[in-house]
Structure formats: structure tokens, C-alpha cells
Short mmCIF file of C-alpha atoms in Angstrom, two decimals:
data_model
loop_
_atom_site.label_atom_id
_atom_site.label_comp_id
_atom_site.label_asym_id
_atom_site.label_seq_id
_atom_site.Cartn_x
_atom_site.Cartn_y
_atom_site.Cartn_z
CA UNK A 10 -238.06 -115.39 35.03
CA UNK A 11 -237.94 -112.84 37.84
CA UNK A 12 -241.14 -110.97 38.54
CA UNK A 13 -241.41 -107.19 38.64
CA UNK A 14 -245.03 -106.22 39.09
CA UNK A 15 -246.04 -102.62 39.64
CA UNK A 16 -248.93 -101.30 41.69
CA UNK A 17 -252.35 -102.30 40.46
CA UNK A 18 -251.17 -105.24 38.37
CA UNK A 19 -252.45 -108.77 38.79
CA UNK A 20 -249.89 -110.64 40.97
CA UNK A 21 -250.74 -113.90 39.21
CA UNK A 22 -249.52 -112.43 35.92
CA UNK A 23 -246.32 -111.12 37.43
CA UNK A 24 -245.54 -114.52 38.94
CA UNK A 25 -245.41 -116.10 35.51
CA UNK A 26 -243.79 -113.43 33.34
CA UNK A 27 -241.78 -110.35 34.30
CA UNK A 28 -244.57 -107.87 33.63
CA UNK A 29 -243.25 -104.49 32.45
CA UNK A 30 -243.17 -101.58 34.87
CA UNK A 31 -244.11 -99.24 32.03
CA UNK A 32 -244.76 -99.44 28.33
CA UNK A 33 -247.40 -100.72 25.99
CA UNK A 34 -248.03 -103.80 23.88
CA UNK A 35 -244.64 -103.73 22.15
CA UNK A 36 -242.78 -104.68 25.32
CA UNK A 37 -245.48 -107.12 26.45
CA UNK A 38 -245.05 -108.94 23.12
CA UNK A 39 -241.29 -109.12 23.63
CA UNK A 40 -241.62 -110.48 27.15
CA UNK A 41 -244.33 -112.96 26.26
CA UNK A 42 -242.45 -114.14 23.18
CA UNK A 43 -239.36 -114.76 25.26
CA UNK A 44 -241.42 -116.65 27.84
CA UNK A 45 -242.94 -118.89 25.17
CA UNK A 46 -239.47 -119.62 23.82
CA UNK A 47 -238.31 -120.62 27.31
CA UNK A 48 -241.31 -122.92 27.74
CA UNK A 49 -240.70 -124.54 24.35
CA UNK A 50 -237.00 -125.12 24.98
CA UNK A 51 -237.65 -126.43 28.49
CA UNK A 52 -240.20 -128.88 27.08
CA UNK A 53 -237.75 -130.01 24.39
CA UNK A 54 -240.16 -129.11 21.58
CA UNK A 55 -238.73 -128.19 18.18
CA UNK A 56 -239.78 -125.09 16.29
CA UNK A 57 -241.26 -127.31 13.59
CA UNK A 58 -243.40 -129.22 16.11
CA UNK A 59 -244.60 -125.97 17.67
CA UNK A 60 -245.48 -124.58 14.24
CA UNK A 61 -247.45 -127.74 13.39
CA UNK A 62 -249.41 -127.48 16.65
CA UNK A 63 -250.76 -124.05 15.69
CA UNK A 64 -251.13 -124.83 12.00
CA UNK A 65 -248.40 -122.34 11.20
CA UNK A 66 -244.87 -122.13 9.85
CA UNK A 67 -241.37 -122.04 11.26
CA UNK A 68 -241.25 -118.29 10.58
CA UNK A 69 -244.49 -117.71 12.48
CA UNK A 70 -243.07 -119.29 15.65
CA UNK A 71 -239.91 -117.25 15.17
CA UNK A 72 -241.91 -114.01 14.84
CA UNK A 73 -243.98 -114.87 17.91
CA UNK A 74 -240.95 -115.69 20.04
CA UNK A 75 -239.22 -112.50 18.94
CA UNK A 76 -242.30 -110.42 19.78
CA UNK A 77 -242.79 -109.20 16.23
CA UNK A 78 -246.46 -110.12 15.87
CA UNK A 79 -249.63 -110.19 17.92
CA UNK A 80 -250.78 -113.37 19.65
CA UNK A 81 -253.96 -115.30 18.91
CA UNK A 82 -255.52 -116.73 22.04
CA UNK A 83 -256.04 -120.11 20.37
CA UNK A 84 -252.40 -120.31 19.27
CA UNK A 85 -251.09 -119.47 22.73
CA UNK A 86 -253.45 -121.95 24.38
CA UNK A 87 -252.38 -124.72 21.98
CA UNK A 88 -248.71 -123.97 22.59
CA UNK A 89 -249.17 -124.04 26.36
CA UNK A 90 -250.80 -127.47 26.03
CA UNK A 91 -247.96 -128.69 23.82
CA UNK A 92 -245.40 -127.43 26.32
CA UNK A 93 -247.10 -129.24 29.19
CA UNK A 94 -248.44 -126.15 30.97
CA UNK A 95 -251.59 -127.47 32.62
CA UNK A 96 -251.86 -125.28 35.71
CA UNK A 97 -254.98 -123.16 35.16
CA UNK A 98 -253.64 -120.09 36.98
CA UNK A 99 -250.46 -120.13 34.92
CA UNK A 100 -252.36 -120.61 31.68
CA UNK A 101 -254.77 -117.81 32.56
CA UNK A 102 -251.98 -115.35 33.31
CA UNK A 103 -250.14 -116.11 30.07
CA UNK A 104 -253.36 -115.73 28.07
CA UNK A 105 -253.98 -112.41 29.83
CA UNK A 106 -250.59 -111.23 28.65
CA UNK A 107 -251.51 -112.32 25.13
CA UNK A 108 -254.58 -110.09 25.33
CA UNK A 109 -252.46 -107.19 26.61
CA UNK A 110 -249.96 -107.74 23.79
CA UNK A 111 -252.73 -107.19 21.25
CA UNK A 112 -254.08 -103.99 22.79
CA UNK A 113 -253.33 -100.73 20.97
CA UNK A 114 -250.78 -98.36 22.46
CA UNK A 115 -251.56 -94.69 23.13
CA UNK A 116 -249.87 -93.86 19.81
CA UNK A 117 -252.59 -95.75 17.92
CA UNK A 118 -254.57 -92.52 17.48
CA UNK A 119 -251.67 -91.08 15.48
CA UNK A 120 -251.79 -93.93 12.99
CA UNK A 121 -252.37 -91.57 10.08
CA UNK A 122 -248.84 -90.15 10.43
CA UNK A 123 -247.10 -93.09 12.10
CA UNK A 124 -244.95 -95.39 9.93
CA UNK A 125 -244.83 -99.01 11.07
CA UNK A 126 -241.07 -98.92 11.58
CA UNK A 127 -241.42 -96.07 14.10
CA UNK A 128 -244.33 -97.65 15.98
CA UNK A 129 -242.01 -100.30 17.40
CA UNK A 130 -239.68 -97.58 18.68
CA UNK A 131 -242.50 -95.79 20.52
CA UNK A 132 -243.32 -98.95 22.43
CA UNK A 133 -239.67 -99.48 23.37
CA UNK A 134 -239.17 -95.84 24.34
CA UNK A 135 -242.29 -95.95 26.50
CA UNK A 136 -240.90 -98.92 28.43
CA UNK A 137 -237.29 -97.78 28.72
CA UNK A 138 -235.88 -96.88 32.11
CA UNK A 139 -232.79 -95.24 30.58
CA UNK A 140 -232.72 -93.40 27.24
CA UNK A 141 -229.29 -92.38 25.98
CA UNK A 142 -229.34 -90.32 22.80
CA UNK A 143 -226.73 -88.69 20.58
CA UNK A 144 -227.95 -86.02 18.16
CA UNK A 145 -225.96 -83.91 15.70
CA UNK A 146 -228.59 -82.29 13.47
CA UNK A 147 -231.43 -81.23 15.78
CA UNK A 148 -232.41 -81.06 19.42
CA UNK A 149 -233.58 -84.58 20.44
CA UNK A 150 -237.32 -85.06 19.98
CA UNK A 151 -237.96 -85.66 23.68
CA UNK A 152 -236.42 -82.27 24.49
CA UNK A 153 -238.03 -80.13 21.79
CA UNK A 154 -240.48 -77.29 22.37
CA UNK A 155 -243.73 -77.38 20.42
CA UNK A 156 -242.69 -74.54 18.09
CA UNK A 157 -239.28 -76.08 17.45
CA UNK A 158 -240.91 -79.46 16.77
CA UNK A 159 -243.29 -77.81 14.32
CA UNK A 160 -240.37 -76.24 12.45
CA UNK A 161 -238.53 -79.60 12.31
CA UNK A 162 -241.67 -81.36 11.04
CA UNK A 163 -242.08 -78.76 8.29
CA UNK A 164 -238.47 -79.29 7.23
CA UNK A 165 -238.96 -83.04 6.99
CA UNK A 166 -242.45 -82.92 5.47
CA UNK A 167 -242.65 -79.76 3.34
CA UNK A 168 -245.79 -80.97 1.54
CA UNK A 169 -247.76 -81.72 4.73
CA UNK A 170 -250.92 -79.73 5.39
CA UNK A 171 -251.71 -78.07 8.73
CA UNK A 172 -253.64 -81.09 10.02
CA UNK A 173 -250.78 -83.48 9.35
CA UNK A 174 -248.22 -81.13 10.88
CA UNK A 175 -250.39 -80.75 14.00
CA UNK A 176 -250.72 -84.53 14.30
CA UNK A 177 -246.97 -85.11 13.99
CA UNK A 178 -246.22 -82.41 16.54
CA UNK A 179 -248.91 -83.79 18.86
CA UNK A 180 -247.27 -87.21 18.74
CA UNK A 181 -243.92 -85.71 19.73
CA UNK A 182 -245.41 -83.69 22.57
CA UNK A 183 -247.30 -86.74 23.89
CA UNK A 184 -244.04 -88.71 23.97
CA UNK A 185 -242.60 -86.08 26.31
CA UNK A 186 -245.23 -86.57 29.01
CA UNK A 187 -243.27 -89.50 30.42
CA UNK A 188 -240.49 -87.10 31.45
CA UNK A 189 -242.76 -85.52 34.08
CA UNK A 190 -244.63 -88.64 35.23
CA UNK A 191 -244.10 -90.58 38.42
CA UNK A 192 -241.01 -92.79 38.12
CA UNK A 193 -239.89 -91.13 34.87
CA UNK A 194 -237.16 -92.59 32.67
CA UNK A 195 -233.64 -91.21 32.92
CA UNK A 196 -232.71 -89.32 29.76
CA UNK A 197 -229.02 -88.75 29.03
CA UNK A 198 -228.65 -86.63 25.91
CA UNK A 199 -225.41 -85.75 24.15
CA UNK A 200 -225.98 -83.03 21.55
CA UNK A 201 -223.51 -81.61 19.07
CA UNK A 202 -223.17 -77.83 19.36
CA UNK A 203 -223.93 -77.49 15.66
CA UNK A 204 -227.51 -78.58 16.35
CA UNK A 205 -227.90 -75.68 18.77
CA UNK A 206 -226.32 -73.15 16.44
CA UNK A 207 -228.73 -74.03 13.63
CA UNK A 208 -231.57 -71.46 13.72
CA UNK A 209 -234.46 -73.86 13.22
CA UNK A 210 -237.71 -71.87 13.04
CA UNK A 211 -235.95 -68.54 13.47
CA UNK A 212 -234.38 -66.66 16.41
CA UNK A 213 -237.50 -66.53 18.60
CA UNK A 214 -238.12 -70.25 18.30
CA UNK A 215 -234.47 -70.99 19.07
CA UNK A 216 -234.42 -68.68 22.08
CA UNK A 217 -237.42 -70.50 23.55
CA UNK A 218 -235.81 -73.86 22.74
CA UNK A 219 -232.52 -73.00 24.42
CA UNK A 220 -234.36 -71.74 27.51
CA UNK A 221 -236.32 -74.98 27.54
CA UNK A 222 -233.10 -77.02 27.47
CA UNK A 223 -231.72 -75.03 30.40
CA UNK A 224 -234.89 -75.78 32.37
CA UNK A 225 -234.81 -79.47 31.44
CA UNK A 226 -231.16 -79.77 32.46
CA UNK A 227 -232.22 -78.90 36.01
CA UNK A 228 -234.53 -81.92 36.26
CA UNK A 229 -233.09 -84.82 38.28
CA UNK A 230 -233.89 -87.40 35.56
CA UNK A 231 -232.28 -85.48 32.68
CA UNK A 232 -228.58 -85.11 31.92
CA UNK A 233 -227.57 -82.89 29.01
CA UNK A 234 -224.06 -82.70 27.57
CA UNK A 235 -222.98 -80.66 24.56
CA UNK A 236 -220.10 -81.64 22.28
CA UNK A 237 -218.33 -78.32 21.57
CA UNK A 238 -217.45 -77.19 18.07
CA UNK A 239 -213.74 -77.29 18.90
CA UNK A 240 -213.82 -81.06 19.43
CA UNK A 241 -212.40 -82.50 16.21
CA UNK A 242 -214.13 -85.72 15.18
CA UNK A 243 -215.98 -88.09 17.46
CA UNK A 244 -216.66 -91.75 18.07
CA UNK A 245 -220.05 -91.66 16.34
CA UNK A 246 -219.31 -90.09 12.98
CA UNK A 247 -222.00 -92.30 11.47
CA UNK A 248 -224.75 -90.05 12.81
CA UNK A 249 -227.42 -89.87 15.53
CA UNK A 250 -228.49 -92.90 17.53
CA UNK A 251 -230.41 -93.85 20.66
CA UNK A 252 -229.70 -96.62 23.19
CA UNK A 253 -232.66 -97.89 25.20
CA UNK A 254 -232.25 -99.81 28.46
CA UNK A 255 -235.07 -101.52 30.35
CA UNK A 256 -235.71 -102.35 33.98
CA UNK A 257 -236.97 -105.81 33.00
CA UNK A 258 -233.99 -108.22 33.12
CA UNK A 259 -235.44 -110.27 30.26
CA UNK A 260 -235.05 -107.38 27.82
CA UNK A 261 -231.67 -106.55 26.32
CA UNK A 262 -230.54 -103.04 25.39
CA UNK A 263 -231.65 -101.83 21.96
CA UNK A 264 -229.83 -99.41 19.67
CA UNK A 265 -232.11 -97.39 17.40
CA UNK A 266 -231.03 -95.47 14.30
CA UNK A 267 -233.54 -93.65 12.14
CA UNK A 268 -233.20 -93.25 8.38
CA UNK A 269 -235.28 -91.24 5.93
CA UNK A 270 -237.82 -93.98 5.22
CA UNK A 271 -236.92 -96.74 7.68
CA UNK A 272 -235.08 -97.48 10.90
CA UNK A 273 -232.51 -99.94 12.21
CA UNK A 274 -232.86 -101.79 15.51
CA UNK A 275 -229.80 -103.52 16.95
CA UNK A 276 -229.83 -105.79 20.01
CA UNK A 277 -226.88 -108.13 19.43
CA UNK A 278 -224.55 -107.75 22.42
CA UNK A 279 -221.55 -106.96 20.19
CA UNK A 280 -223.47 -104.21 18.36
CA UNK A 281 -224.84 -102.71 21.57
CA UNK A 282 -221.39 -102.76 23.15
CA UNK A 283 -219.93 -100.86 20.19
CA UNK A 284 -222.51 -98.11 20.52
CA UNK A 285 -222.11 -97.99 24.29
CA UNK A 286 -218.39 -97.41 23.77
CA UNK A 287 -219.21 -94.69 21.24
CA UNK A 288 -221.59 -92.78 23.48
CA UNK A 289 -219.27 -93.13 26.46
CA UNK A 290 -216.48 -91.59 24.36
CA UNK A 291 -218.84 -88.78 23.38
CA UNK A 292 -219.66 -88.15 27.04
CA UNK A 293 -215.94 -87.80 27.77
CA UNK A 294 -215.46 -85.42 24.81
CA UNK A 295 -218.52 -83.35 25.67
CA UNK A 296 -218.61 -80.68 28.32
CA UNK A 297 -219.76 -81.64 31.79
CA UNK A 298 -223.44 -80.89 32.48
CA UNK A 299 -222.64 -77.63 34.29
CA UNK A 300 -220.33 -76.57 31.43
CA UNK A 301 -223.07 -77.43 28.94
CA UNK A 302 -225.56 -75.19 30.75
CA UNK A 303 -223.05 -72.31 30.61
CA UNK A 304 -222.63 -72.92 26.87
CA UNK A 305 -226.42 -72.87 26.44
CA UNK A 306 -226.52 -69.53 28.24
CA UNK A 307 -223.83 -68.20 25.89
CA UNK A 308 -225.76 -69.38 22.85
CA UNK A 309 -228.94 -67.81 24.22
CA UNK A 310 -227.20 -64.49 24.80
CA UNK A 311 -226.01 -64.48 21.20
CA UNK A 312 -229.44 -65.07 19.65
#
């Protein structure tokens, strides 16, 4: 595996596994799981034999190798022994990654309002180097103002009290910090004009939101395109979706689609390719970034 260590990281770790440039435990689990799978296959060890070595089941090894669970130090150590990894420096670096994979992400403090199916997305979003999003109903969460986000949260959770609303909005605002950090991700958003014509929160909230989008569109890491109302039909009639791409070569693109009480994650190459074609078609149908800014100015003038 190629190494990609960032400043301040332990070089010994990066030499063994492609340590993520950004992101929390979700991505570390994915990378470590993939590394353990490579070690097992290289050693010619079956899944059943690996499961027996850690007193587990076939499904447990599968979940570990797919990065869907945390890693017990004892299990990882036993697997390294089974796979013939005896070099102490290599073992130590893999075990260090196992510890990192079990650490809580920054979103842990929002656990009271965070469903498990969305927690995985936060880890992936945090690690992504490119975030491509198509939205038809609302302004994408990463581009929302605080007041607009509050109005959207109230629409989705009408029974929530003030504390819960504040927590949900705080989570969304914290996600946005990455946009202004050093080495920020590239965000390429394609938004249907209907989402911008919908007066979420009232005229004042929408005016501030549209101004915010105009300001964001000027940032070098953000591209905003709007699909005009006069474009009949599109390549993504199924609804909003997000495609996440990572700098780490070991991680494949992931398509994320959110439902009312769950979410769908797709990483099969054929699925990803279909959604890449869809969003590329949307980009062709949408106005160019400069045209989209002019349309935002027109919408703002009409509010």
C-alpha cells in the first residue's frame, strides 16, 4: 500500500498503512480493515481460519475487513501473528492504527441527535478530498446558513425542543468548518433552482442564504451550479445524492443517499459509475458557475 502521511504523523505508521490525510476513526477503520484483508490473502489464510484464531465468526472477520466495527487490540495482535507479521515496528504501527480506529470522532458529542446510519457518513465526509452533491429540495447542508439550517431542522423534526434543534444545527455548522481549514476539500454542488425558490424560514432567512451562496461561490474550493427551472427532466430523477472521493488510493468512491430513517451507501464500481454519469449530465444541464451566480443575484433581487 502506498503511504501518504501528513505533517505530525508517525512515519512508522504511514509506512505500513496509507494513513488518512484527514478524517476520523471511520476512515482509519476502512484502511486498517483493507490492510488486514491484504495480509490475510497474502498469507493464504482462509476467513474461517482467521475467525477461529480470534475466537470469532466468519461474519466478524468480514465486518473487520470492511471497516464496519472497532478493533480489539488482542484480536489484531492474534491476526498479525497468524499472518506471519513478526516485525515489531510493523506490529506496533498496525496496533496504533487499531487504537486510532476506536477513538471517537468530533461528532461524538452530538450523539444524542446522531443516528448510527449518519455517523458513518460524517466520518467519510470528513476524510473526503472531493464532495460532489446534487440537491433538489434544499440548499446542501455544507452550504447552509445557521438560520436556514434551523428552519430545515424544524421542518424535519417538528416535535423537537429548543435544545435538540440547537444540537442538530450545531452539528451542521461544525461540519462546515472543514471548508475554511487548511487544505480544505473541494465541494462541487449542483442545486435545482426549485430549492432556491422555496422560501425556507421566510424571506429574510432566504435573502441571507442566497447572499451566503454567492460568497461561497467565490471560494477557490467551491463550485456551485444551478439547474434552471426550464431544464425539463434530468439524469437524477431519483432524488438527491452525494459522491465522496478520497485522496487515499485504497479507498474507493462512495455514493451516499439519505432516506427518512436510514441511508444507502454504494461503493460498487458499477453503481458509482452510474451516479458519476448522472452528476456529469447534471453539470452539463446546469448553468456554468458564472451563470449560476447571476441567477442567484436575480433570485436575491426578487426576494
